[in-house]
Short mmCIF file of C-alpha atoms in Angstrom, two decimals:
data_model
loop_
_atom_site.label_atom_id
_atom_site.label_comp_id
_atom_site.label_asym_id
_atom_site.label_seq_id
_atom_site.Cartn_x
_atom_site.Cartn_y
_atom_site.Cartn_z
CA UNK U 138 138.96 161.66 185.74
CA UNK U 139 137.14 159.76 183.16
CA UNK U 140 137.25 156.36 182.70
CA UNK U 141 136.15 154.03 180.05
CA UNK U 142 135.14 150.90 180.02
CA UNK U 143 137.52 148.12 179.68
CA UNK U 144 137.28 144.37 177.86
CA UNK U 145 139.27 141.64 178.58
CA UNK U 146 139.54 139.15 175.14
CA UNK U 147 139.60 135.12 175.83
CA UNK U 148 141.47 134.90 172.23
CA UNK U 149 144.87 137.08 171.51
CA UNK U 150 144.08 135.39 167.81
CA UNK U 151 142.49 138.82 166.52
CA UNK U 152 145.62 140.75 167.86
CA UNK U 153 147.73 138.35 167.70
CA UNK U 154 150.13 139.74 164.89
CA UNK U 155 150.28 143.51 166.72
CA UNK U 156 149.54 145.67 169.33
CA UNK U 157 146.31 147.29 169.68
CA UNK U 158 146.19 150.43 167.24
CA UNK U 159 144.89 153.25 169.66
CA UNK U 160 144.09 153.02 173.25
CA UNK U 161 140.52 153.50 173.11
CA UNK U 162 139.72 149.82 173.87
CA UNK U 163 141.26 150.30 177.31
CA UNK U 164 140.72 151.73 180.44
CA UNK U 165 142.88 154.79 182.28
CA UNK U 166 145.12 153.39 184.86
CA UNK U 167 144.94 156.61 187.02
CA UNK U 168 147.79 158.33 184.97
CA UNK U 169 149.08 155.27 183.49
CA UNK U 170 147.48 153.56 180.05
CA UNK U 171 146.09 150.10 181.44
CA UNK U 172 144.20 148.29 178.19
CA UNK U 173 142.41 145.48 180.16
CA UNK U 174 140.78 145.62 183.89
CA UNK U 175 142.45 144.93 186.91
CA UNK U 176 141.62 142.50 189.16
CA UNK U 177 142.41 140.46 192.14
CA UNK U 178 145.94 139.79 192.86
CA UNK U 179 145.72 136.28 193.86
CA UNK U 180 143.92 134.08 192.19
CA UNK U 181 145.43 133.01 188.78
CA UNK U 182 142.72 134.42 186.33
CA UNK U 183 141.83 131.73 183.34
CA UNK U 184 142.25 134.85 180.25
CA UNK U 185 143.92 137.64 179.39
CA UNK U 186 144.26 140.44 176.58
CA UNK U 187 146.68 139.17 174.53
CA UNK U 188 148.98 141.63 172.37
CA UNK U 189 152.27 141.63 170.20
CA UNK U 190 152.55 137.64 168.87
CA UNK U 191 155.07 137.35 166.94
CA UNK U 192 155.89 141.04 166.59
CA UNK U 193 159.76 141.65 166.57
CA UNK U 194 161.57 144.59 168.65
CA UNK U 195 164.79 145.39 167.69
CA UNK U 196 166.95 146.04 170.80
CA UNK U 197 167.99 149.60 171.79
CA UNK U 198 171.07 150.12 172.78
CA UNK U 199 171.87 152.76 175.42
CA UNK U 200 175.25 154.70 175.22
CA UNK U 201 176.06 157.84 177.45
CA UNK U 202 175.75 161.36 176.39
CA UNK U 203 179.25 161.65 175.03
CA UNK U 204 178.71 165.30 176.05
CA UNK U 205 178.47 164.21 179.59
CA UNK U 206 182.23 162.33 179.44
CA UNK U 207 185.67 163.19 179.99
CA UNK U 208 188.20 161.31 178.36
CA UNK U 209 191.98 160.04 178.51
CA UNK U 210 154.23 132.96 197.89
CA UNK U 211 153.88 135.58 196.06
CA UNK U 212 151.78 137.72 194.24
CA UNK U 213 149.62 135.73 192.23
CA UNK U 214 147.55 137.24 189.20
CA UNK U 215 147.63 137.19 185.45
CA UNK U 216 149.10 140.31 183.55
CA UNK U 217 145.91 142.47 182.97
CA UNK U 218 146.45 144.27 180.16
CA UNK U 219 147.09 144.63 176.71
CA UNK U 220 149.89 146.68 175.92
CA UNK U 221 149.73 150.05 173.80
CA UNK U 222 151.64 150.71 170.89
CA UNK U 223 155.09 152.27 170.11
CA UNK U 224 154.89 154.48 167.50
CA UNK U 225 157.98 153.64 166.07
CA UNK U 226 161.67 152.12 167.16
CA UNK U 227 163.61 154.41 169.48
CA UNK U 228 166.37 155.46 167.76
CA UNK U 229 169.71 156.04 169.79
CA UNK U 230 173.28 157.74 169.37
CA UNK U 231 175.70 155.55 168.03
CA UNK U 232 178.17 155.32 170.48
CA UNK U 233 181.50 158.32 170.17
CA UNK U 234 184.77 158.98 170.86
CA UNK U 235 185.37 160.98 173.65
CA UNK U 236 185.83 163.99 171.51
CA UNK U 237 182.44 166.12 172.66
CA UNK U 238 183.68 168.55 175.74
CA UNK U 239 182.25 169.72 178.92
CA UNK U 240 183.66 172.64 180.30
CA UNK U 241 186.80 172.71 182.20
CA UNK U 242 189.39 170.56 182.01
CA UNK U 243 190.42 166.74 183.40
CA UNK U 244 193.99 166.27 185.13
CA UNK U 245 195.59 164.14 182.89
CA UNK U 246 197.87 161.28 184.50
CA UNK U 247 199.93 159.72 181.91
CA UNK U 248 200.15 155.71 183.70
CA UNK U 249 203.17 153.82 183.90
CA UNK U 250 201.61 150.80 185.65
CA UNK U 251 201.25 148.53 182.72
CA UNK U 252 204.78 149.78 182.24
CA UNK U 253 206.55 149.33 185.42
CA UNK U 254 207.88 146.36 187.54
CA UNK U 255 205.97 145.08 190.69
CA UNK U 256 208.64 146.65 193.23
CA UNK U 257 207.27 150.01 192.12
CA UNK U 258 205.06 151.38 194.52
CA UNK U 259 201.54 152.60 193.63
CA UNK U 260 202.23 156.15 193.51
CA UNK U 261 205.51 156.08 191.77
CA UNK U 262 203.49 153.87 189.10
CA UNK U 263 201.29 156.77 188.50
CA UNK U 264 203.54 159.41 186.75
CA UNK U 265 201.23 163.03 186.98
CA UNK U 266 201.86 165.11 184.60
CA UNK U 267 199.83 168.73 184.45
CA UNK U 268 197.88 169.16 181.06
CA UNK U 269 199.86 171.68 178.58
CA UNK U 270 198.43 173.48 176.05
CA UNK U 271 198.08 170.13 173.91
CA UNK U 272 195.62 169.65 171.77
CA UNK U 273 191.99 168.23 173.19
CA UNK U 274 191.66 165.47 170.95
CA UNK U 275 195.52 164.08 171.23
CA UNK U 276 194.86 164.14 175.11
CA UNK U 277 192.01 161.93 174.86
CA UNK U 278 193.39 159.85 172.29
CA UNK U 279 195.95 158.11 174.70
CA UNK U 280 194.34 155.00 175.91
CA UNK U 281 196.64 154.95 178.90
CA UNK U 282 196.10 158.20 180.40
CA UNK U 283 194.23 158.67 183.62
CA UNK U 284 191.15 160.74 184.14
CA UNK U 285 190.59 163.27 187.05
CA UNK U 286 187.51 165.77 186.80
CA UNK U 287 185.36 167.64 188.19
CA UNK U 288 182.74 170.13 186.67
CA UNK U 289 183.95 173.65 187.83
CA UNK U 290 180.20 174.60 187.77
CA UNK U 291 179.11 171.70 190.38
CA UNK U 292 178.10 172.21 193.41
CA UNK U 293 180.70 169.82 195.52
CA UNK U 294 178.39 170.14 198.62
CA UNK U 295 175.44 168.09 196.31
CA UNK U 296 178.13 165.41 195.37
CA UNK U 297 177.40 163.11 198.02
CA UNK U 298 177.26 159.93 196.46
CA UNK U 299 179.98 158.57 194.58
CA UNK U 300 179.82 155.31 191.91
CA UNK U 301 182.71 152.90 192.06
CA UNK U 302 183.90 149.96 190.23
CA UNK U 303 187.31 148.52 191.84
CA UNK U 304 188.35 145.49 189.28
CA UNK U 305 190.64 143.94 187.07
CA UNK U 306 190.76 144.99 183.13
CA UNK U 307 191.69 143.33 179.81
CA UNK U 308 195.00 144.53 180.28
CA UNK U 309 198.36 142.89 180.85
CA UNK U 310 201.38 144.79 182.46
CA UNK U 311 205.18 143.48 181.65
CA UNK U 312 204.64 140.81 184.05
CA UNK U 313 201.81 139.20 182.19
CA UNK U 314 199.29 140.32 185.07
CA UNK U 315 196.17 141.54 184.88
CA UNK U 316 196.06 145.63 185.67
CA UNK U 317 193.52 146.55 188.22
CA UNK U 318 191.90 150.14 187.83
CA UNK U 319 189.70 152.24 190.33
CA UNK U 320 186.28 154.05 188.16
CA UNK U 321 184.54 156.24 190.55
CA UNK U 322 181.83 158.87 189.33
CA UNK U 323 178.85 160.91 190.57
CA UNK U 324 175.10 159.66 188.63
CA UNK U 325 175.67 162.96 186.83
CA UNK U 326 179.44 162.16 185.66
CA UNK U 327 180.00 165.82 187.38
CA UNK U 328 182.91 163.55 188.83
CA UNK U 329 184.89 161.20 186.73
CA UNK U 330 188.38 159.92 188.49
CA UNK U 331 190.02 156.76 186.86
CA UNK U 332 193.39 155.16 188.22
CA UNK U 333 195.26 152.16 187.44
CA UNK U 334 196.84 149.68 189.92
CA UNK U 335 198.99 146.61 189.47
CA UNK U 336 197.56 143.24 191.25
CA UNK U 337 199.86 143.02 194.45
CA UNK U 338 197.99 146.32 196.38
CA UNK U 339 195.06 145.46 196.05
CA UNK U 340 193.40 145.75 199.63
CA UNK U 341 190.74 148.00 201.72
CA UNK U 342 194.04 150.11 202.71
CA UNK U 343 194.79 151.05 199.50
CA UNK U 344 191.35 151.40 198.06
CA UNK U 345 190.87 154.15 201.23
CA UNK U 346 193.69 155.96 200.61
CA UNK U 347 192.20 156.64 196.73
CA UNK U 348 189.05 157.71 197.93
CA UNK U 349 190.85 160.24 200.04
CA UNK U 350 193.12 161.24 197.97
CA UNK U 351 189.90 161.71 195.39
CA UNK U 352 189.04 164.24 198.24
CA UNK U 353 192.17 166.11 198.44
CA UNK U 354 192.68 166.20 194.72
CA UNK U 355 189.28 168.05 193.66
CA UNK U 356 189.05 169.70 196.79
CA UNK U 357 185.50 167.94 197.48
CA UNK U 358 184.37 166.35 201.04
CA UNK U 359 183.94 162.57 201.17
CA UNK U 360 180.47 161.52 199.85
CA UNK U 361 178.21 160.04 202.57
CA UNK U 362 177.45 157.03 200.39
CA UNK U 363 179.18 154.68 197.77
CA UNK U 364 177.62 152.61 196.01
CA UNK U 365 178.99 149.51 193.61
CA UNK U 366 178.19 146.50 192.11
CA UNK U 367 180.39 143.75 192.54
CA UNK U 368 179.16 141.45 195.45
CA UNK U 369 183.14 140.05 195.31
CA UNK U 370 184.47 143.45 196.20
CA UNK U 371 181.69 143.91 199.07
CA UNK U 372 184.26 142.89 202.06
CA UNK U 373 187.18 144.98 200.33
CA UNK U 374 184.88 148.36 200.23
CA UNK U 375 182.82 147.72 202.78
CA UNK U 376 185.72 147.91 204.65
CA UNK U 377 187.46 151.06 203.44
CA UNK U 378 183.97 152.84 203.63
CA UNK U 379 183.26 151.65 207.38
CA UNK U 380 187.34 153.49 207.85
CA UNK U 381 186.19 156.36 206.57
CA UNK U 382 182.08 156.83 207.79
CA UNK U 383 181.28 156.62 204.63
CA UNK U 384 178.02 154.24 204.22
CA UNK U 385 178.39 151.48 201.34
CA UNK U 386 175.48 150.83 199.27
CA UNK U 387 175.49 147.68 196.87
CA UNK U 388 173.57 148.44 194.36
CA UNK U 389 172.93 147.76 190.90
CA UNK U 390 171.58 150.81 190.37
CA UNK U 391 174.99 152.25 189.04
CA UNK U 392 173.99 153.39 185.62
CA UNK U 393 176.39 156.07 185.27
CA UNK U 394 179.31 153.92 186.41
CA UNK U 395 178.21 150.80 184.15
CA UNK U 396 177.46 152.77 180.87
CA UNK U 397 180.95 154.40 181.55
CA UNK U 398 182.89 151.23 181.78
CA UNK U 399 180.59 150.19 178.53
CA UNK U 400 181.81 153.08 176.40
CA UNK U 401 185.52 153.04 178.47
CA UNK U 402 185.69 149.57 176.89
CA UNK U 403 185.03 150.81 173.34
CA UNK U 404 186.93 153.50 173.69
CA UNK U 405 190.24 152.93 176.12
CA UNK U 406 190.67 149.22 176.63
CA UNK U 407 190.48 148.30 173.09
CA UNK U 408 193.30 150.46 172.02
CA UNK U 409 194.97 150.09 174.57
CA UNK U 410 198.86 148.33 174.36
CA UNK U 411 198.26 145.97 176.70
CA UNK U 412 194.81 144.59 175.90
CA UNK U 413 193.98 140.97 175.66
CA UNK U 414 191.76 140.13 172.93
CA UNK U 415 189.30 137.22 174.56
CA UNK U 416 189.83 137.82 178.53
CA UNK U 417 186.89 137.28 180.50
CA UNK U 418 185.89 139.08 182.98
CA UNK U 419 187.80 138.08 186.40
CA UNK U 420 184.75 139.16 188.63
CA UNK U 421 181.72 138.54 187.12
CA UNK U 422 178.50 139.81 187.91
CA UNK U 423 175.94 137.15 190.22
CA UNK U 424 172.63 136.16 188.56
CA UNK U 425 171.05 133.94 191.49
CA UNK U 426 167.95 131.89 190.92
CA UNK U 427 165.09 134.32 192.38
CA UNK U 428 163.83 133.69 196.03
CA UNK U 429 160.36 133.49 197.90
CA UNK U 430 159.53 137.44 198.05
CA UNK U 431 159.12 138.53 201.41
CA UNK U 432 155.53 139.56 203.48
CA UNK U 433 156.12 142.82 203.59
CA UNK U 434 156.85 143.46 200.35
CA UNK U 435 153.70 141.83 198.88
CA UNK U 436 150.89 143.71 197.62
CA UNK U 437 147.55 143.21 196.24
CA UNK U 438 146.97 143.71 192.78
CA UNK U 439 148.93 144.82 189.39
CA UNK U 440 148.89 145.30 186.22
CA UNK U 441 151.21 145.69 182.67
CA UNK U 442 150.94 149.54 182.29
CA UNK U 443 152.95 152.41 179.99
CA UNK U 444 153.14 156.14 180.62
CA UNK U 445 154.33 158.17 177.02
CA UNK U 446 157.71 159.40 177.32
CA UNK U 447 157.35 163.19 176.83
CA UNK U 448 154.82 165.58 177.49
CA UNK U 449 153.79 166.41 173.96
CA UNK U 450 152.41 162.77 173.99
CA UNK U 451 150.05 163.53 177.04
CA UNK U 452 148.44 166.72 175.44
CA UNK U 453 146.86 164.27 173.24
CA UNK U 454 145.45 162.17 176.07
CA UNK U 455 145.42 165.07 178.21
CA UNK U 456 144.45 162.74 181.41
CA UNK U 457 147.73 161.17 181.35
CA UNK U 458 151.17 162.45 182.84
CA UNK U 459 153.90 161.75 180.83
CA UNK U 460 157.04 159.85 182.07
CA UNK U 461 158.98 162.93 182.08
CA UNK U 462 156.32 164.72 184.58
CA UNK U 463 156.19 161.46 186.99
CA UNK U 464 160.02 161.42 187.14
CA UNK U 465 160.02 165.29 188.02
CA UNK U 466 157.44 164.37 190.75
CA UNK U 467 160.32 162.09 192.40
CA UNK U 468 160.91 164.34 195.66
CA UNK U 469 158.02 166.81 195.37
CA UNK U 470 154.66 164.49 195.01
CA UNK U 471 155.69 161.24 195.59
CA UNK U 472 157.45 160.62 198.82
CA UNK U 473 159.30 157.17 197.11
CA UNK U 474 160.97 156.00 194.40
CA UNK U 475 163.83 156.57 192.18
CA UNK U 476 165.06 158.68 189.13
CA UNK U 477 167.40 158.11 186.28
CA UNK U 478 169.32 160.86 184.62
CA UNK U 479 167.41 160.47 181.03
CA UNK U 480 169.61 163.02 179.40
CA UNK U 481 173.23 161.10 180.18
CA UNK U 482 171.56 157.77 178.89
CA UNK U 483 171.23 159.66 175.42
CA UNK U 484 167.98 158.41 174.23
CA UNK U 485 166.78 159.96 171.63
CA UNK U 486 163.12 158.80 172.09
CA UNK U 487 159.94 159.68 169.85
CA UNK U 488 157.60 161.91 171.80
CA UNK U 489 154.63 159.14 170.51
CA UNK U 490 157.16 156.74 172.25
CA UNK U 491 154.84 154.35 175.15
CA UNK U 492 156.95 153.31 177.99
CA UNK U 493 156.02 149.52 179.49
CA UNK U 494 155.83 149.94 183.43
CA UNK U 495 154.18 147.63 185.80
CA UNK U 496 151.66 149.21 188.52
CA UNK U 497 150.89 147.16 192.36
CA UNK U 498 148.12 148.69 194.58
CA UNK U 499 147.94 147.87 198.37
CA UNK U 500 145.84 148.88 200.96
CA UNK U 501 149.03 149.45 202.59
CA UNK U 502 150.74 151.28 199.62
CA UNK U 503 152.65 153.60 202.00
CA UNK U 504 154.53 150.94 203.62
CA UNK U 505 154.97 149.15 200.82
CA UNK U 506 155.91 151.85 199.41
CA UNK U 507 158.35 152.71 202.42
CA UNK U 508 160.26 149.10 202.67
CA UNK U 509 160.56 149.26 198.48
CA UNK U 510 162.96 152.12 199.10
CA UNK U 511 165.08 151.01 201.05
CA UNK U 512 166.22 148.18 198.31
CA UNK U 513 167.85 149.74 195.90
CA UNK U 514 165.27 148.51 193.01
CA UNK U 515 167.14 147.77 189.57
CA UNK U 516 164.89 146.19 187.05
CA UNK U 517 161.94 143.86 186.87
CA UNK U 518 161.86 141.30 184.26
CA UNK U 519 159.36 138.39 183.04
CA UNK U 520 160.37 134.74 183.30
CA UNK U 521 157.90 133.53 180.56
CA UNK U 522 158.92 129.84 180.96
CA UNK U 523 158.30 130.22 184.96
CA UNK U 524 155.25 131.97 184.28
CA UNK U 525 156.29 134.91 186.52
CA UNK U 526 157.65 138.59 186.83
CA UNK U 527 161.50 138.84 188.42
CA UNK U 528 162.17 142.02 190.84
CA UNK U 529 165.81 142.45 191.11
CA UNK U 530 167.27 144.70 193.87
CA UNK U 531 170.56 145.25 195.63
CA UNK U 532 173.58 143.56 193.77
CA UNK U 533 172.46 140.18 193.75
CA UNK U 534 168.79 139.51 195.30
CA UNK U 535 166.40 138.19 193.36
CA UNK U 536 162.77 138.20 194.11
CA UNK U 537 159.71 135.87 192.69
CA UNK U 538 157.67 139.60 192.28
CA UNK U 539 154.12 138.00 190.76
CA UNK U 540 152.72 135.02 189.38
CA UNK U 541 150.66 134.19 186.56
CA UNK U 542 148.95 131.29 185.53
CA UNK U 543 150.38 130.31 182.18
CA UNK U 544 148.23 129.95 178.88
CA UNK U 545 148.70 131.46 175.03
CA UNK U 546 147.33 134.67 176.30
CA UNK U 547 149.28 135.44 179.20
CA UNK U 548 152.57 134.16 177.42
CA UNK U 549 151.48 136.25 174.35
CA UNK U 550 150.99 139.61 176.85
CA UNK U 551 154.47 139.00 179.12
CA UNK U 552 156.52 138.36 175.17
CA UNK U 553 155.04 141.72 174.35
CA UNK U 554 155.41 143.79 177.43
CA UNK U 555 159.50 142.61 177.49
CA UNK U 556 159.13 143.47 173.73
CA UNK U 557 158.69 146.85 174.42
CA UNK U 558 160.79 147.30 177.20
CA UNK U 559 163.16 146.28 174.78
CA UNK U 560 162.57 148.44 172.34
CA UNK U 561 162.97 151.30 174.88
CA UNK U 562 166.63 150.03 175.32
CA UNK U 563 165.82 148.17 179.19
CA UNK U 564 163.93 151.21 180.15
CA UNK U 565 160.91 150.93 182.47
CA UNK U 566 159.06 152.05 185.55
CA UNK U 567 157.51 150.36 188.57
CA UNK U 568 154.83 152.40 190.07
CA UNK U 569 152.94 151.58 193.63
CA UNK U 570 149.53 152.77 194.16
CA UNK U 571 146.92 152.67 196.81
CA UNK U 572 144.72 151.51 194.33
CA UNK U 573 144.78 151.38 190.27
CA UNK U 574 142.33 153.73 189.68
CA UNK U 575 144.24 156.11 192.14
CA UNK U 576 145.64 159.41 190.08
CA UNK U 577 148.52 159.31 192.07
CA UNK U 578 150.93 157.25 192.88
CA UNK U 579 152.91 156.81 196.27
CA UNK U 580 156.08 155.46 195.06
CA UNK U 581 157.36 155.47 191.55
CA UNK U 582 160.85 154.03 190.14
CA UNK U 583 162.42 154.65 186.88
CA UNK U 584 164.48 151.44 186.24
CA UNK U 585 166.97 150.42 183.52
CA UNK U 586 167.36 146.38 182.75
CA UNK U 587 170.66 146.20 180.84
CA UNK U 588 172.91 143.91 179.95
CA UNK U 589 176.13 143.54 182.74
CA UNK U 590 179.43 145.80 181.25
CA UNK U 591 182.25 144.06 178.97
CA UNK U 592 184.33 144.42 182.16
#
């Protein structure tokens, strides 16, 4: 593959106001755009490329698919590149009703919890009621009915990871108490189950008997995984998934589940009787202060990169693979990483659209690779005042990723690669590489840094 020859500027001044018009100052990352040369990974280097001063990005922000819903020491380097340009803002769906369909139908559960006195038991609480031959839209207009789907075309053997949230809402019952309410969903909303609970059962026991009765209701096995994203609901299904073999996986990575309870919020606790205008969450998520990142996890160099989102965009630079072709590679080239289900976020992204990524090489990029994972990476973010990039993985664990030593140009370069990142609404990649002028990489992640849900 062709390379050219790359320049690194001691003054951002020149640039200072945009980014670079066209790549052809740059160099080719292997597949990914890289617009300065890579160096060593340790020592802090003095200057940088410096793009995007004082250029604004208005934030994306993602919504599901509403076709896809059913309702009722560490490294140590300077960034070494200068970011490419995005052709223009994203522009995404403003967020819907539930209205769109899917095919089949949802059990609709008309809930009395809110309703009904604490001697009630959980199942009396829950009233089910088989769907009539009411109209669509009136069944998805009531706030307080249940949900209970599954897609009649799915495959219920490939459903083996479920997404659950287990948590209190902005909802009072006659008692003046908050309601509880049970969200569980594949990543390809293929599954969609919600159930409300008043406060006093709320245990492992009863959170195991909903995930079997999940089961038994759609007719589906038990998944072999669950993940979730509360770390103060760890010991609660940690326990009902050890009952049941089922392994639990804390993970942030839950972006069906948390754009769900982002439009369920819109769209069902709003309007529904018993919400309370104001209420904070009860269980909020954990933002720790970012530790030492561990040995093995360290690699050697990296580098600000972006990939174009679509395949029309590489036919231009025909030496690059688009986004789109490195996230099909997930499973077939690369033996790590991680997808996202582009078509449920609803992104409506310009094909000219440049996606910000960040690219590590090793000399052990395989093992790297191999220990990466098995972390459950969520995002990676830049601490500009720290002077240093933020790997988040798990539910709570922070990392120190990479360092940088601090000056105009590196500040200018870290402001404009979080600039674009969010101006693709959070999205982003991490790719690992043996080296980065490798064509290929051996792990690649498609991550989404998002805000936490209203809930």
């Amino acid at each position: 593959m062709a390379r050219e020859a790359a320049s690194r500027s001691s003054s951002p001044s020149a640039e200072a106001d945009s980014f670079p018009p066209h790549p052809g100052g740059g160099a080719h990352l292997g597949r990914l755009w890289l617009a300065g040369a890579p160096s060593a990974m340790w020592p802090s280097l003095e200057t940088c490329g410096g793009a995007g001063q004082g250029r604004t990005q208005a934030m994306a922000a993602l919504s599901l698919n509403p076709a896809r819903i059913r309702s009722p020491g560490p490294f140590r380097e300077t960034p070494s590149s200068r970011l490419l340009p995005l052709s223009r803002p994203i522009s995404l769906p403003r967020r819907r009703t539930f209205s769109a369909t899917r095919s089949g139908r949802p059990i609709a559960r008309a809930s009395s919890v809110s309703e009904s006195s604490v001697s009630s038991s959980t199942e009396d609480s829950l009233l089910e009621a088989p769907v009539g031959d009411e109209d669509d839209g009136e069944e998805e207009d009531d706030p307080t009915a249940e949900v209970c789907y599954l897609d009649p075309d799915v495959d219920v053997a490939a459903i083996t990871e479920w997404e659950v949230d287990f948590c209190s809402r902005p909802i009072l019952d006659v008692r003046g108490k908050k309601v509880w309410e049970l969200v569980v969903c594949d990543s390809t909303l293929s599954l969609q189950y919600t159930r409300y609970f008043p406060n006093n059962v709320i245990n492992s026991v009863t959170l195991k008997d909903a995930i079997v009765g999940i089961a038994e209701t759609l007719d589906i096995p038990l998944p072999e995984k669950i993940k979730f994203f509360r770390s103060q609901m760890q010991t609660i299904i940690t326990r009902a998934c050890n009952e049941l073999g089922v392994k639990p996986v804390p993970s942030k990575r839950c972006v069906s589940l948390l754009l769900w309870l982002e439009e369920r919020y819109d769209n069902v606790y709003l309007r529904h009787p018993g919400f309370q205008k104001g209420s904070k969450p009860l269980l909020a998520l954990d933002n720790p202060f970012p530790m030492q990142l561990p040995e093995n996890l360290i690699g050697e160099k990296w580098a600000f990169v972006q990939l174009p989102f679509s395949e029309k965009e590489s036919v231009t630079h025909a030496n690059f693979s688009a986004l789109q072709k490195e996230v099909a590679s997930l499973g077939k080239r690369y033996a790590f990483g991680a997808n996202l289900d582009l078509e449920l976020l609803g992104l409506e992204v310009d094909d000219k659209t440049l996606v910000p990524g960040l690219a590590v090489s090793s000399s052990r990029a395989k093992p790297l690779a191999a220990w990466m994972n098995g972390l459950e990476v969520c995002s990676v973010e830049v601490d500009i005042s720290r002077a240093c990039l933020i790997l988040s993985v798990g539910i709570s664990t922070r990392y120190i990723y990479a360092t940088y030593k601090k000056t105009a140009a590196t500040t200018t370069e870290s402001e404009a690669w979080e600039a674009a990142k969010k101006a693709c609404g959070g999205l982003h990649f991490l790719a690992i590489q043996e080296n980065l002028d490798s064509d290929d990489c051996v792990g690649f992640w498609l991550l989404l840094d998002s805000p936490p849900p209203p809930v």
